[in-house]
PDB file of C-alpha atoms in Angstrom:
ATOM      1  CA  UNK A   5      18.786 -26.832  79.866  1.00  0.00           C
ATOM      2  CA  UNK A   6      18.215 -25.707  83.417  1.00  0.00           C
ATOM      3  CA  UNK A   7      20.163 -22.405  83.117  1.00  0.00           C
ATOM      4  CA  UNK A   8      18.962 -18.943  84.145  1.00  0.00           C
ATOM      5  CA  UNK A   9      19.613 -15.489  82.758  1.00  0.00           C
ATOM      6  CA  UNK A  10      21.981 -14.926  85.745  1.00  0.00           C
ATOM      7  CA  UNK A  11      23.659 -11.610  85.810  1.00  0.00           C
ATOM      8  CA  UNK A  12      21.234  -9.992  83.440  1.00  0.00           C
ATOM      9  CA  UNK A  13      18.098 -10.719  85.507  1.00  0.00           C
ATOM     10  CA  UNK A  14      19.956 -10.020  88.676  1.00  0.00           C
ATOM     11  CA  UNK A  15      20.366  -6.381  87.639  1.00  0.00           C
ATOM     12  CA  UNK A  16      16.669  -5.767  87.404  1.00  0.00           C
ATOM     13  CA  UNK A  17      15.408  -3.761  90.404  1.00  0.00           C
ATOM     14  CA  UNK A  18      13.185  -5.610  92.823  1.00  0.00           C
ATOM     15  CA  UNK A  19      13.261  -8.686  90.628  1.00  0.00           C
ATOM     16  CA  UNK A  20      10.682  -7.379  88.170  1.00  0.00           C
ATOM     17  CA  UNK A  21      11.293  -8.909  84.775  1.00  0.00           C
ATOM     18  CA  UNK A  22      10.176  -8.242  81.260  1.00  0.00           C
ATOM     19  CA  UNK A  23       8.719 -11.560  80.314  1.00  0.00           C
ATOM     20  CA  UNK A  24       6.849 -13.384  77.563  1.00  0.00           C
ATOM     21  CA  UNK A  25       3.340 -13.597  76.488  1.00  0.00           C
ATOM     22  CA  UNK A  26       2.566 -16.188  79.167  1.00  0.00           C
ATOM     23  CA  UNK A  27       3.601 -13.900  81.984  1.00  0.00           C
ATOM     24  CA  UNK A  28       1.847 -11.320  84.047  1.00  0.00           C
ATOM     25  CA  UNK A  29       2.167  -7.591  83.545  1.00  0.00           C
ATOM     26  CA  UNK A  30       3.720  -4.762  85.531  1.00  0.00           C
ATOM     27  CA  UNK A  31       1.472  -1.901  86.550  1.00  0.00           C
ATOM     28  CA  UNK A  32       1.320   0.922  83.984  1.00  0.00           C
ATOM     29  CA  UNK A  33      -0.665   4.187  83.453  1.00  0.00           C
ATOM     30  CA  UNK A  34      -2.854   5.033  80.516  1.00  0.00           C
ATOM     31  CA  UNK A  35      -1.645   8.614  80.108  1.00  0.00           C
ATOM     32  CA  UNK A  36       1.593   9.178  78.275  1.00  0.00           C
ATOM     33  CA  UNK A  37       4.596   9.632  80.536  1.00  0.00           C
ATOM     34  CA  UNK A  38       6.867  12.414  79.314  1.00  0.00           C
ATOM     35  CA  UNK A  39      10.226  13.690  80.611  1.00  0.00           C
ATOM     36  CA  UNK A  40      11.478  16.650  78.624  1.00  0.00           C
ATOM     37  CA  UNK A  41      11.326  15.572  74.963  1.00  0.00           C
ATOM     38  CA  UNK A  42      11.273  11.868  75.796  1.00  0.00           C
ATOM     39  CA  UNK A  43       7.882  10.167  75.703  1.00  0.00           C
ATOM     40  CA  UNK A  44       7.949   6.662  77.088  1.00  0.00           C
ATOM     41  CA  UNK A  45       4.289   5.535  77.174  1.00  0.00           C
ATOM     42  CA  UNK A  46       1.180   6.146  75.088  1.00  0.00           C
ATOM     43  CA  UNK A  47      -2.067   4.364  74.139  1.00  0.00           C
ATOM     44  CA  UNK A  48      -1.349   0.688  73.751  1.00  0.00           C
ATOM     45  CA  UNK A  49       2.424   0.883  74.160  1.00  0.00           C
ATOM     46  CA  UNK A  50       5.085   1.310  76.835  1.00  0.00           C
ATOM     47  CA  UNK A  51       8.825   1.445  76.737  1.00  0.00           C
ATOM     48  CA  UNK A  52      11.132  -0.698  78.971  1.00  0.00           C
ATOM     49  CA  UNK A  53      11.969   2.166  81.276  1.00  0.00           C
ATOM     50  CA  UNK A  54      12.184  -0.223  84.153  1.00  0.00           C
ATOM     51  CA  UNK A  55      15.460  -1.350  82.495  1.00  0.00           C
ATOM     52  CA  UNK A  56      16.495   2.101  81.526  1.00  0.00           C
ATOM     53  CA  UNK A  57      15.567   1.841  77.805  1.00  0.00           C
ATOM     54  CA  UNK A  58      13.928   4.964  76.295  1.00  0.00           C
ATOM     55  CA  UNK A  59      15.224   4.997  72.716  1.00  0.00           C
ATOM     56  CA  UNK A  60      16.479   3.010  69.803  1.00  0.00           C
ATOM     57  CA  UNK A  61      19.134   4.039  67.291  1.00  0.00           C
ATOM     58  CA  UNK A  62      17.802   5.495  64.058  1.00  0.00           C
ATOM     59  CA  UNK A  63      21.076   4.705  62.249  1.00  0.00           C
ATOM     60  CA  UNK A  64      22.648   1.547  63.700  1.00  0.00           C
ATOM     61  CA  UNK A  65      21.598  -1.909  62.481  1.00  0.00           C
ATOM     62  CA  UNK A  66      20.317  -4.392  65.093  1.00  0.00           C
ATOM     63  CA  UNK A  67      21.031  -7.965  64.220  1.00  0.00           C
ATOM     64  CA  UNK A  68      19.205 -11.062  65.404  1.00  0.00           C
ATOM     65  CA  UNK A  69      21.588 -13.899  65.973  1.00  0.00           C
ATOM     66  CA  UNK A  70      21.038 -17.555  67.078  1.00  0.00           C
ATOM     67  CA  UNK A  71      22.671 -19.915  69.498  1.00  0.00           C
ATOM     68  CA  UNK A  72      22.639 -22.780  66.944  1.00  0.00           C
ATOM     69  CA  UNK A  73      21.909 -23.225  63.249  1.00  0.00           C
ATOM     70  CA  UNK A  74      18.894 -25.326  64.199  1.00  0.00           C
ATOM     71  CA  UNK A  75      17.452 -22.351  66.150  1.00  0.00           C
ATOM     72  CA  UNK A  76      17.952 -20.071  63.188  1.00  0.00           C
ATOM     73  CA  UNK A  77      16.131 -22.486  60.958  1.00  0.00           C
ATOM     74  CA  UNK A  78      13.297 -22.722  63.556  1.00  0.00           C
ATOM     75  CA  UNK A  79      12.733 -19.169  64.466  1.00  0.00           C
ATOM     76  CA  UNK A  80      13.841 -16.935  61.624  1.00  0.00           C
ATOM     77  CA  UNK A  81      10.701 -17.673  59.468  1.00  0.00           C
ATOM     78  CA  UNK A  82       8.540 -16.305  62.274  1.00  0.00           C
ATOM     79  CA  UNK A  83      10.207 -12.863  62.123  1.00  0.00           C
ATOM     80  CA  UNK A  84       9.690 -12.181  58.414  1.00  0.00           C
ATOM     81  CA  UNK A  85       6.559 -10.055  58.577  1.00  0.00           C
ATOM     82  CA  UNK A  86       7.387  -8.390  61.901  1.00  0.00           C
ATOM     83  CA  UNK A  87      10.843  -7.293  60.605  1.00  0.00           C
ATOM     84  CA  UNK A  88       9.157  -5.461  57.785  1.00  0.00           C
ATOM     85  CA  UNK A  89       6.989  -3.535  60.193  1.00  0.00           C
ATOM     86  CA  UNK A  90       9.979  -2.810  62.480  1.00  0.00           C
ATOM     87  CA  UNK A  91      11.889  -1.382  59.564  1.00  0.00           C
ATOM     88  CA  UNK A  92       8.901   0.672  58.504  1.00  0.00           C
ATOM     89  CA  UNK A  93       8.853   2.099  61.991  1.00  0.00           C
ATOM     90  CA  UNK A  94      12.395   3.453  61.382  1.00  0.00           C
ATOM     91  CA  UNK A  95      14.537   0.740  63.007  1.00  0.00           C
ATOM     92  CA  UNK A  96      17.276  -0.928  61.010  1.00  0.00           C
ATOM     93  CA  UNK A  97      17.067  -4.631  61.810  1.00  0.00           C
ATOM     94  CA  UNK A  98      18.245  -7.819  60.097  1.00  0.00           C
ATOM     95  CA  UNK A  99      18.469 -11.596  60.654  1.00  0.00           C
ATOM     96  CA  UNK A 100      22.036 -12.611  61.121  1.00  0.00           C
ATOM     97  CA  UNK A 101      23.831 -15.911  61.689  1.00  0.00           C
ATOM     98  CA  UNK A 102      24.995 -18.097  64.513  1.00  0.00           C
ATOM     99  CA  UNK A 103      26.957 -17.017  67.535  1.00  0.00           C
ATOM    100  CA  UNK A 104      27.280 -18.644  71.018  1.00  0.00           C
ATOM    101  CA  UNK A 105      25.079 -17.221  73.658  1.00  0.00           C
ATOM    102  CA  UNK A 106      26.305 -16.666  77.180  1.00  0.00           C
ATOM    103  CA  UNK A 107      23.074 -16.268  79.255  1.00  0.00           C
ATOM    104  CA  UNK A 108      25.015 -14.679  82.136  1.00  0.00           C
ATOM    105  CA  UNK A 109      25.788 -11.513  80.212  1.00  0.00           C
ATOM    106  CA  UNK A 110      24.780  -9.335  77.339  1.00  0.00           C
ATOM    107  CA  UNK A 111      26.177 -10.160  73.878  1.00  0.00           C
ATOM    108  CA  UNK A 112      27.845  -7.963  71.356  1.00  0.00           C
ATOM    109  CA  UNK A 113      26.532  -4.477  70.921  1.00  0.00           C
ATOM    110  CA  UNK A 114      23.350  -4.218  68.804  1.00  0.00           C
ATOM    111  CA  UNK A 115      22.777  -7.950  68.748  1.00  0.00           C
ATOM    112  CA  UNK A 116      19.572  -9.603  69.805  1.00  0.00           C
ATOM    113  CA  UNK A 117      20.612 -13.036  70.756  1.00  0.00           C
ATOM    114  CA  UNK A 118      18.189 -16.038  70.539  1.00  0.00           C
ATOM    115  CA  UNK A 119      18.466 -19.192  72.561  1.00  0.00           C
ATOM    116  CA  UNK A 120      16.223 -21.824  74.213  1.00  0.00           C
ATOM    117  CA  UNK A 121      16.021 -22.774  77.845  1.00  0.00           C
ATOM    118  CA  UNK A 122      13.891 -25.241  79.754  1.00  0.00           C
ATOM    119  CA  UNK A 123      11.429 -22.920  81.566  1.00  0.00           C
ATOM    120  CA  UNK A 124      13.613 -19.844  81.653  1.00  0.00           C
ATOM    121  CA  UNK A 125      11.347 -18.282  84.272  1.00  0.00           C
ATOM    122  CA  UNK A 126      10.635 -21.551  86.022  1.00  0.00           C
ATOM    123  CA  UNK A 127       7.097 -21.794  84.863  1.00  0.00           C
ATOM    124  CA  UNK A 128       5.827 -24.061  82.108  1.00  0.00           C
ATOM    125  CA  UNK A 129       5.206 -22.224  78.903  1.00  0.00           C
ATOM    126  CA  UNK A 130       6.805 -18.958  79.884  1.00  0.00           C
ATOM    127  CA  UNK A 131       9.548 -17.503  77.686  1.00  0.00           C
ATOM    128  CA  UNK A 132      11.652 -14.356  78.406  1.00  0.00           C
ATOM    129  CA  UNK A 133      12.875 -11.473  76.361  1.00  0.00           C
ATOM    130  CA  UNK A 134      14.585  -8.433  77.645  1.00  0.00           C
ATOM    131  CA  UNK A 135      16.922  -5.634  76.462  1.00  0.00           C
ATOM    132  CA  UNK A 136      20.357  -5.268  77.941  1.00  0.00           C
ATOM    133  CA  UNK A 137      19.651  -3.277  81.190  1.00  0.00           C
ATOM    134  CA  UNK A 138      20.541   0.372  81.575  1.00  0.00           C
ATOM    135  CA  UNK A 139      22.284   1.166  78.319  1.00  0.00           C
ATOM    136  CA  UNK A 140      24.205   4.378  77.820  1.00  0.00           C
ATOM    137  CA  UNK A 141      21.946   7.309  77.499  1.00  0.00           C
ATOM    138  CA  UNK A 142      18.909   5.008  77.431  1.00  0.00           C
ATOM    139  CA  UNK A 143      19.546   3.782  73.910  1.00  0.00           C
ATOM    140  CA  UNK A 144      18.835   0.099  73.306  1.00  0.00           C
ATOM    141  CA  UNK A 145      21.988  -1.848  72.556  1.00  0.00           C
ATOM    142  CA  UNK A 146      20.157  -5.061  71.892  1.00  0.00           C
ATOM    143  CA  UNK A 147      19.233  -7.885  74.280  1.00  0.00           C
ATOM    144  CA  UNK A 148      18.412 -11.529  74.650  1.00  0.00           C
ATOM    145  CA  UNK A 149      15.498 -13.899  74.121  1.00  0.00           C
ATOM    146  CA  UNK A 150      15.156 -17.296  75.838  1.00  0.00           C
ATOM    147  CA  UNK A 151      12.270 -19.300  74.412  1.00  0.00           C
ATOM    148  CA  UNK A 152      10.845 -22.109  76.460  1.00  0.00           C
ATOM    149  CA  UNK A 153      12.071 -25.334  74.870  1.00  0.00           C
ATOM    150  CA  UNK A 154       8.850 -27.000  75.909  1.00  0.00           C
ATOM    151  CA  UNK A 155       7.146 -25.550  72.911  1.00  0.00           C
ATOM    152  CA  UNK A 156       8.991 -28.069  70.814  1.00  0.00           C
ATOM    153  CA  UNK A 157       9.380 -31.187  72.921  1.00  0.00           C
ATOM    154  CA  UNK A 158       5.670 -31.987  73.200  1.00  0.00           C
ATOM    155  CA  UNK A 159       5.265 -31.018  76.846  1.00  0.00           C
ATOM    156  CA  UNK A 160       3.586 -27.501  76.290  1.00  0.00           C
ATOM    157  CA  UNK A 161       0.968 -26.831  73.607  1.00  0.00           C
ATOM    158  CA  UNK A 162       0.013 -23.445  72.263  1.00  0.00           C
ATOM    159  CA  UNK A 163      -2.319 -22.761  69.371  1.00  0.00           C
ATOM    160  CA  UNK A 164      -0.353 -21.688  66.289  1.00  0.00           C
ATOM    161  CA  UNK A 165      -1.467 -18.068  66.462  1.00  0.00           C
ATOM    162  CA  UNK A 166      -0.342 -17.753  70.125  1.00  0.00           C
ATOM    163  CA  UNK A 167       2.988 -19.287  69.326  1.00  0.00           C
ATOM    164  CA  UNK A 168       3.594 -16.886  66.431  1.00  0.00           C
ATOM    165  CA  UNK A 169       2.642 -13.885  68.627  1.00  0.00           C
ATOM    166  CA  UNK A 170       4.849 -15.108  71.503  1.00  0.00           C
ATOM    167  CA  UNK A 171       7.902 -15.514  69.321  1.00  0.00           C
ATOM    168  CA  UNK A 172       7.649 -12.019  68.025  1.00  0.00           C
ATOM    169  CA  UNK A 173       6.578 -10.550  71.383  1.00  0.00           C
ATOM    170  CA  UNK A 174       9.894 -11.562  72.917  1.00  0.00           C
ATOM    171  CA  UNK A 175      11.994  -9.879  70.189  1.00  0.00           C
ATOM    172  CA  UNK A 176      10.086  -6.645  70.799  1.00  0.00           C
ATOM    173  CA  UNK A 177      10.969  -6.947  74.470  1.00  0.00           C
ATOM    174  CA  UNK A 178      14.657  -7.212  73.464  1.00  0.00           C
ATOM    175  CA  UNK A 179      14.390  -4.095  71.379  1.00  0.00           C
ATOM    176  CA  UNK A 180      12.870  -2.068  74.162  1.00  0.00           C
ATOM    177  CA  UNK A 181       9.046  -2.486  74.500  1.00  0.00           C
ATOM    178  CA  UNK A 182       7.321  -3.451  77.786  1.00  0.00           C
ATOM    179  CA  UNK A 183       3.828  -4.814  78.452  1.00  0.00           C
ATOM    180  CA  UNK A 184       1.217  -2.007  77.883  1.00  0.00           C
ATOM    181  CA  UNK A 185      -1.341  -3.425  80.277  1.00  0.00           C
ATOM    182  CA  UNK A 186      -3.498  -0.906  82.057  1.00  0.00           C
ATOM    183  CA  UNK A 187      -6.108  -0.904  84.786  1.00  0.00           C
ATOM    184  CA  UNK A 188      -9.262  -1.031  82.697  1.00  0.00           C
ATOM    185  CA  UNK A 189     -11.627  -2.388  85.411  1.00  0.00           C
ATOM    186  CA  UNK A 190     -10.625   0.196  88.095  1.00  0.00           C
ATOM    187  CA  UNK A 191      -9.396  -2.294  90.710  1.00  0.00           C
ATOM    188  CA  UNK A 192      -6.034  -0.652  90.989  1.00  0.00           C
ATOM    189  CA  UNK A 193      -4.157  -3.451  89.174  1.00  0.00           C
ATOM    190  CA  UNK A 194      -3.097  -3.621  85.463  1.00  0.00           C
ATOM    191  CA  UNK A 195      -4.059  -7.281  85.290  1.00  0.00           C
ATOM    192  CA  UNK A 196      -3.551  -9.991  82.741  1.00  0.00           C
ATOM    193  CA  UNK A 197      -5.222  -9.309  79.377  1.00  0.00           C
ATOM    194  CA  UNK A 198      -6.077  -5.698  80.502  1.00  0.00           C
ATOM    195  CA  UNK A 199      -5.029  -3.803  77.363  1.00  0.00           C
ATOM    196  CA  UNK A 200      -6.626  -1.383  75.000  1.00  0.00           C
ATOM    197  CA  UNK A 201      -7.901  -2.883  71.785  1.00  0.00           C
ATOM    198  CA  UNK A 202      -8.655  -1.607  68.281  1.00  0.00           C
ATOM    199  CA  UNK A 203     -12.155  -1.221  67.025  1.00  0.00           C
ATOM    200  CA  UNK A 204     -11.778  -4.810  65.654  1.00  0.00           C
ATOM    201  CA  UNK A 205     -10.904  -6.120  69.115  1.00  0.00           C
ATOM    202  CA  UNK A 206      -7.132  -6.597  68.499  1.00  0.00           C
ATOM    203  CA  UNK A 207      -4.918  -6.019  71.450  1.00  0.00           C
ATOM    204  CA  UNK A 208      -1.167  -5.110  71.140  1.00  0.00           C
ATOM    205  CA  UNK A 209       1.069  -8.064  70.547  1.00  0.00           C
ATOM    206  CA  UNK A 210       2.929  -6.790  73.639  1.00  0.00           C
ATOM    207  CA  UNK A 211      -0.214  -7.279  75.823  1.00  0.00           C
ATOM    208  CA  UNK A 212       0.406  -9.846  78.504  1.00  0.00           C
ATOM    209  CA  UNK A 213      -0.516 -12.552  78.245  1.00  0.00           C
ATOM    210  CA  UNK A 214      -1.158 -13.441  74.631  1.00  0.00           C
ATOM    211  CA  UNK A 215      -1.772 -10.283  72.863  1.00  0.00           C
ATOM    212  CA  UNK A 216      -1.788  -9.833  69.084  1.00  0.00           C
ATOM    213  CA  UNK A 217      -3.953 -11.125  66.257  1.00  0.00           C
ATOM    214  CA  UNK A 218      -5.703 -14.510  66.357  1.00  0.00           C
ATOM    215  CA  UNK A 219      -6.240 -14.514  62.643  1.00  0.00           C
ATOM    216  CA  UNK A 220      -3.908 -14.969  59.637  1.00  0.00           C
ATOM    217  CA  UNK A 221      -2.189 -11.840  60.777  1.00  0.00           C
ATOM    218  CA  UNK A 222      -0.762 -13.645  63.828  1.00  0.00           C
ATOM    219  CA  UNK A 223       2.913 -12.748  64.336  1.00  0.00           C
ATOM    220  CA  UNK A 224       2.359  -9.222  63.013  1.00  0.00           C
ATOM    221  CA  UNK A 225       2.483  -6.109  65.086  1.00  0.00           C
ATOM    222  CA  UNK A 226      -0.720  -4.205  65.902  1.00  0.00           C
ATOM    223  CA  UNK A 227      -0.672  -0.460  65.240  1.00  0.00           C
ATOM    224  CA  UNK A 228      -0.138   0.279  68.892  1.00  0.00           C
ATOM    225  CA  UNK A 229       3.135  -1.726  68.862  1.00  0.00           C
ATOM    226  CA  UNK A 230       4.358   0.133  65.883  1.00  0.00           C
ATOM    227  CA  UNK A 231       3.601   3.446  67.539  1.00  0.00           C
ATOM    228  CA  UNK A 232       5.717   2.317  70.510  1.00  0.00           C
ATOM    229  CA  UNK A 233       8.690   1.521  68.161  1.00  0.00           C
ATOM    230  CA  UNK A 234       8.306   4.835  66.356  1.00  0.00           C
ATOM    231  CA  UNK A 235       8.449   6.562  69.750  1.00  0.00           C
ATOM    232  CA  UNK A 236      11.677   4.821  70.624  1.00  0.00           C
ATOM    233  CA  UNK A 237      13.243   6.206  67.379  1.00  0.00           C
ATOM    234  CA  UNK A 238      11.692   9.661  67.921  1.00  0.00           C
ATOM    235  CA  UNK A 239      13.181   9.837  71.433  1.00  0.00           C
ATOM    236  CA  UNK A 240      16.678   9.168  70.076  1.00  0.00           C
ATOM    237  CA  UNK A 241      16.261  11.876  67.473  1.00  0.00           C
ATOM    238  CA  UNK A 242      14.880  14.313  70.018  1.00  0.00           C
ATOM    239  CA  UNK A 243      17.996  13.774  72.198  1.00  0.00           C
ATOM    240  CA  UNK A 244      20.402  14.077  69.244  1.00  0.00           C
ATOM    241  CA  UNK A 245      21.371  10.377  69.539  1.00  0.00           C
ATOM    242  CA  UNK A 246      22.363   8.260  66.632  1.00  0.00           C
TER     243      UNK A 246
END
């Protein structure tokens, strides 16, 4: 389609974007970052503080909507298992219907809008998800996901497990999670694939690029991701936000 996220991406300081599983990661620290009662980073997870998101409402319902009926039919099945986990983490979320997406601005409050663009970040295979920047009191008010249309037109191939992980990864960005990459090799850079892993070798689905399970669990959150969501809810409660 050749469009960009315009005003939304322009608000991000220094042009640093939260991007999809195909993108590089921003530098993070392994130790938890705490300000007062708000904890924004821990082992295997990080919040989108670069965009001012530190919490998620424990009472409001976040609704995933789609630019077209065809997109709903395409993407909604990929969210089924992840939505169960997101709910178990204390976040009210549901799959909604169709509403037009204006990629130059955030949509209605508490909506996560889904659309497709041709190379939303200008690079083949890269998708983009991000929360609406700098919400009031740091509480996520939803966001937007632009999947690369090349996944479906035959010009970009990903194994099925990577596709499933990518599709869920972007929605978690829109809720308020960032890449949890850390400097594991001591070179001063939190590089691609540098993420903590479980004893079974599973990296967070939010790891960049291509975290998550490579088994039949593809598309599900790893425990680290769930902990990050729980922390978003805990931060809201700690601040008396609903």
